[in-house]
Short mmCIF file of C-alpha atoms in Angstrom, two decimals:
data_model
loop_
_atom_site.label_atom_id
_atom_site.label_comp_id
_atom_site.label_asym_id
_atom_site.label_seq_id
_atom_site.Cartn_x
_atom_site.Cartn_y
_atom_site.Cartn_z
CA GLU A 1 4.51 -26.66 0.49
CA ILE A 2 5.00 -26.08 -3.23
CA ASP A 3 2.56 -23.42 -3.39
CA ARG A 4 4.04 -21.54 -0.35
CA ALA A 5 7.44 -22.14 -2.51
CA ASN A 6 5.98 -20.49 -5.50
CA THR A 7 4.68 -17.42 -3.55
CA ILE A 8 7.83 -16.90 -2.19
CA ILE A 9 9.65 -17.00 -5.47
CA SER A 10 6.99 -15.00 -7.31
CA ASP A 11 7.26 -12.40 -4.69
CA PHE A 12 11.03 -12.41 -4.67
CA LEU A 13 11.12 -11.82 -8.46
CA SER A 14 8.46 -9.15 -8.44
CA LEU A 15 11.20 -7.34 -5.65
CA ALA A 16 14.13 -7.94 -8.12
CA LYS A 17 12.53 -7.04 -11.33
CA SER A 18 13.37 -3.83 -12.96
CA HIS A 19 10.08 -2.14 -13.69
CA ASP A 20 11.76 1.05 -15.28
CA GLY A 21 10.52 0.52 -18.45
CA GLU A 22 7.05 -0.13 -17.77
CA LEU A 23 4.29 1.66 -18.79
CA ARG A 24 3.20 4.60 -16.31
CA LYS A 25 0.44 6.92 -17.33
CA GLU A 26 -1.79 9.56 -16.14
CA GLY A 27 -4.43 7.45 -13.90
CA ASP A 28 -7.02 8.36 -11.31
CA LEU A 29 -5.97 6.61 -7.98
CA ASN A 30 -9.75 6.93 -6.73
CA GLN A 31 -11.12 5.10 -9.71
CA LEU A 32 -8.40 2.43 -9.47
CA ILE A 33 -9.43 2.02 -5.66
CA TYR A 34 -12.97 1.81 -6.79
CA ARG A 35 -12.08 -1.10 -9.16
CA ILE A 36 -10.68 -3.21 -6.78
CA PHE A 37 -13.16 -2.45 -4.15
CA PRO A 38 -15.16 -5.35 -4.36
CA MET A 39 -12.36 -7.91 -4.29
CA ILE A 40 -10.69 -5.96 -1.19
CA GLN A 41 -14.50 -6.14 0.54
CA ALA A 42 -14.76 -9.54 -0.29
CA ASP A 43 -11.73 -10.67 1.65
CA ALA A 44 -12.90 -8.16 4.52
CA THR A 45 -16.00 -9.92 4.81
CA THR A 46 -14.75 -13.11 4.90
CA ARG A 47 -12.87 -12.13 8.15
CA ASN A 48 -15.68 -10.53 9.62
CA LYS A 49 -14.09 -6.89 9.12
CA GLU A 50 -15.05 -4.03 7.03
CA ILE A 51 -13.38 -1.35 4.60
CA ILE A 52 -14.21 1.91 4.77
CA LEU A 53 -13.54 4.23 2.00
CA ASN A 54 -12.74 7.98 2.62
CA LEU A 55 -11.78 9.28 -1.01
CA ASN A 56 -11.44 12.59 -1.52
CA PRO A 57 -11.17 14.66 -4.93
CA LEU A 58 -7.56 14.29 -6.54
CA SER A 59 -5.87 15.13 -9.76
CA PRO A 60 -4.65 12.68 -12.01
CA ILE A 61 -1.27 11.06 -11.18
CA MET A 62 1.22 8.99 -13.36
CA LEU A 63 0.96 5.53 -12.19
CA ASN A 64 1.72 1.94 -13.30
CA GLU A 65 -2.04 0.49 -12.42
CA ASN A 66 -0.57 -2.84 -11.93
CA GLU A 67 1.89 -1.94 -9.70
CA ILE A 68 -0.39 0.41 -7.50
CA ARG A 69 -3.00 -2.08 -7.19
CA GLN A 70 -0.44 -4.57 -5.88
CA LEU A 71 0.77 -2.43 -3.17
CA LEU A 72 -2.55 -1.18 -2.12
CA LEU A 73 -3.60 -5.16 -1.69
CA ASN A 74 -0.57 -5.41 -0.01
CA LEU A 75 -1.14 -2.78 2.55
CA VAL A 76 -4.79 -3.61 2.91
CA ARG A 77 -4.17 -7.32 3.28
CA ASN A 78 -1.63 -6.65 6.28
CA ALA A 79 -3.96 -4.25 7.47
CA LEU A 80 -6.86 -6.82 7.87
CA GLU A 81 -4.83 -9.52 9.34
CA VAL A 82 -4.00 -7.11 12.70
CA THR A 83 -7.51 -5.55 12.68
CA PRO A 84 -9.65 -7.52 15.34
CA GLU A 85 -12.93 -9.52 14.29
CA HIS A 86 -15.82 -6.81 13.40
CA GLY A 87 -13.11 -3.93 13.29
CA SER A 88 -12.33 -1.71 10.19
CA VAL A 89 -9.74 -0.71 7.58
CA ILE A 90 -10.05 2.79 6.54
CA ILE A 91 -8.84 3.60 3.25
CA LYS A 92 -8.03 7.26 2.63
CA THR A 93 -7.00 9.31 -0.24
CA TYR A 94 -6.39 13.24 -0.10
CA LYS A 95 -4.19 16.14 -0.98
CA GLU A 96 -1.42 17.43 1.29
CA GLY A 97 0.16 20.24 -0.20
CA ASN A 98 1.07 19.48 -3.87
CA ASN A 99 1.36 15.82 -2.90
CA THR A 100 -1.04 13.04 -3.18
CA VAL A 101 -1.63 10.78 -0.25
CA LEU A 102 -3.03 7.15 -0.22
CA ALA A 103 -3.28 5.80 3.45
CA VAL A 104 -4.39 2.76 4.69
CA GLN A 105 -5.34 2.55 8.51
CA ASP A 106 -5.85 -0.60 10.81
CA GLN A 107 -7.14 -0.96 14.26
CA GLY A 108 -4.48 -3.36 15.33
CA ASP A 109 -2.34 -2.93 18.31
CA GLY A 110 0.52 -0.98 16.55
CA ILE A 111 3.99 -2.12 15.63
CA PRO A 112 6.24 -3.03 18.55
CA GLU A 113 9.03 -0.42 18.57
CA GLU A 114 11.83 -2.95 18.83
CA ILE A 115 10.88 -4.11 15.17
CA ARG A 116 9.83 -0.98 13.82
CA GLU A 117 13.43 -0.32 11.82
CA GLN A 118 13.19 -3.65 10.13
CA ILE A 119 9.73 -2.96 8.48
CA GLY A 120 10.15 -3.21 4.85
CA THR A 121 13.34 -5.30 5.18
CA PRO A 122 13.32 -8.02 2.55
CA PHE A 123 12.40 -11.26 4.25
CA PHE A 124 11.61 -9.91 7.44
CA THR A 125 8.35 -10.83 8.88
CA THR A 126 6.19 -11.56 12.12
CA LYS A 127 3.92 -13.68 10.57
CA GLU A 128 3.93 -17.49 10.70
CA SER A 129 3.32 -17.77 6.98
CA GLY A 130 4.46 -14.76 5.53
CA THR A 131 7.36 -14.12 3.03
CA GLY A 132 8.49 -10.84 4.53
CA LEU A 133 8.28 -9.60 1.14
CA GLY A 134 5.22 -7.73 0.59
CA LEU A 135 6.27 -4.39 2.50
CA ALA A 136 9.79 -4.70 0.62
CA ILE A 137 7.84 -5.03 -2.80
CA SER A 138 5.44 -2.18 -1.86
CA MET A 139 8.17 0.22 -0.73
CA LYS A 140 9.93 -0.72 -4.35
CA ILE A 141 6.64 0.25 -5.99
CA ALA A 142 6.48 3.40 -4.26
CA GLU A 143 10.05 4.51 -4.95
CA ARG A 144 9.23 3.87 -8.57
CA HIS A 145 6.24 6.08 -8.38
CA ASN A 146 8.53 9.06 -6.80
CA ALA A 147 6.67 8.38 -3.65
CA GLU A 148 7.40 7.52 -0.22
CA LEU A 149 5.81 4.61 1.84
CA VAL A 150 5.85 5.77 5.63
CA PHE A 151 3.96 4.66 8.47
CA ASP A 152 2.54 6.01 11.98
CA THR A 153 2.06 3.52 14.51
CA GLY A 154 0.49 3.60 18.14
CA LYS A 155 -1.52 1.29 20.72
CA ASP A 156 -4.85 1.99 18.63
CA GLY A 157 -3.43 1.15 15.48
CA THR A 158 -1.01 1.61 12.22
CA THR A 159 -1.51 3.95 9.19
CA PHE A 160 0.64 3.17 6.14
CA LYS A 161 0.79 6.40 4.18
CA VAL A 162 2.03 6.66 0.21
CA ILE A 163 2.87 10.01 -0.07
CA PHE A 164 3.37 10.71 -4.26
CA ARG A 165 5.53 13.72 -4.78
CA MET A 166 4.34 15.87 -7.33
CA PRO A 167 6.83 17.76 -9.27
CA LEU A 168 6.55 21.46 -9.25
CA ARG A 169 5.24 23.07 -12.29
CA VAL A 170 7.40 25.82 -13.78
CA SER A 171 5.74 29.13 -14.73
CA ARG A 172 7.16 30.72 -17.72
CA THR A 173 7.02 34.30 -18.70
CA ILE A 174 7.51 35.06 -22.35
#
């Protein structure tokens, strides 16, 4: 019970904390994913599931690596929880116009329509032991990165997408 209380408090503080002043630097999203892949893969293997990477070439983006790592871990762990045994979670990166997209796709049963609007609300959870803060924190992290966290869901699973909005470059003529 103490560990659970500690987790809830830590998650809540992470959500409430302002990270505006924290270092964001140009980084390679794919390299960040490769660096944490062994940990994600180990988590999947213990659950008899697999992680599939489908990473496409990307331009560097401004990011806080610790925050994006936390966001990715939250999305992957949620996906692993709903994916059936021997199923797969797919992590994708790709360009969509000027934007960079990170997508995490599960093979669960989809999100019931009656709770879709509550997804990301602090303390809302469908899990017996969940805090209801993982997606709320992930949404805040996305927001701090000029990104949007959206999802597509259906009976064959759910895909959460983090869409990093790229600023348009201004061309100047002299």
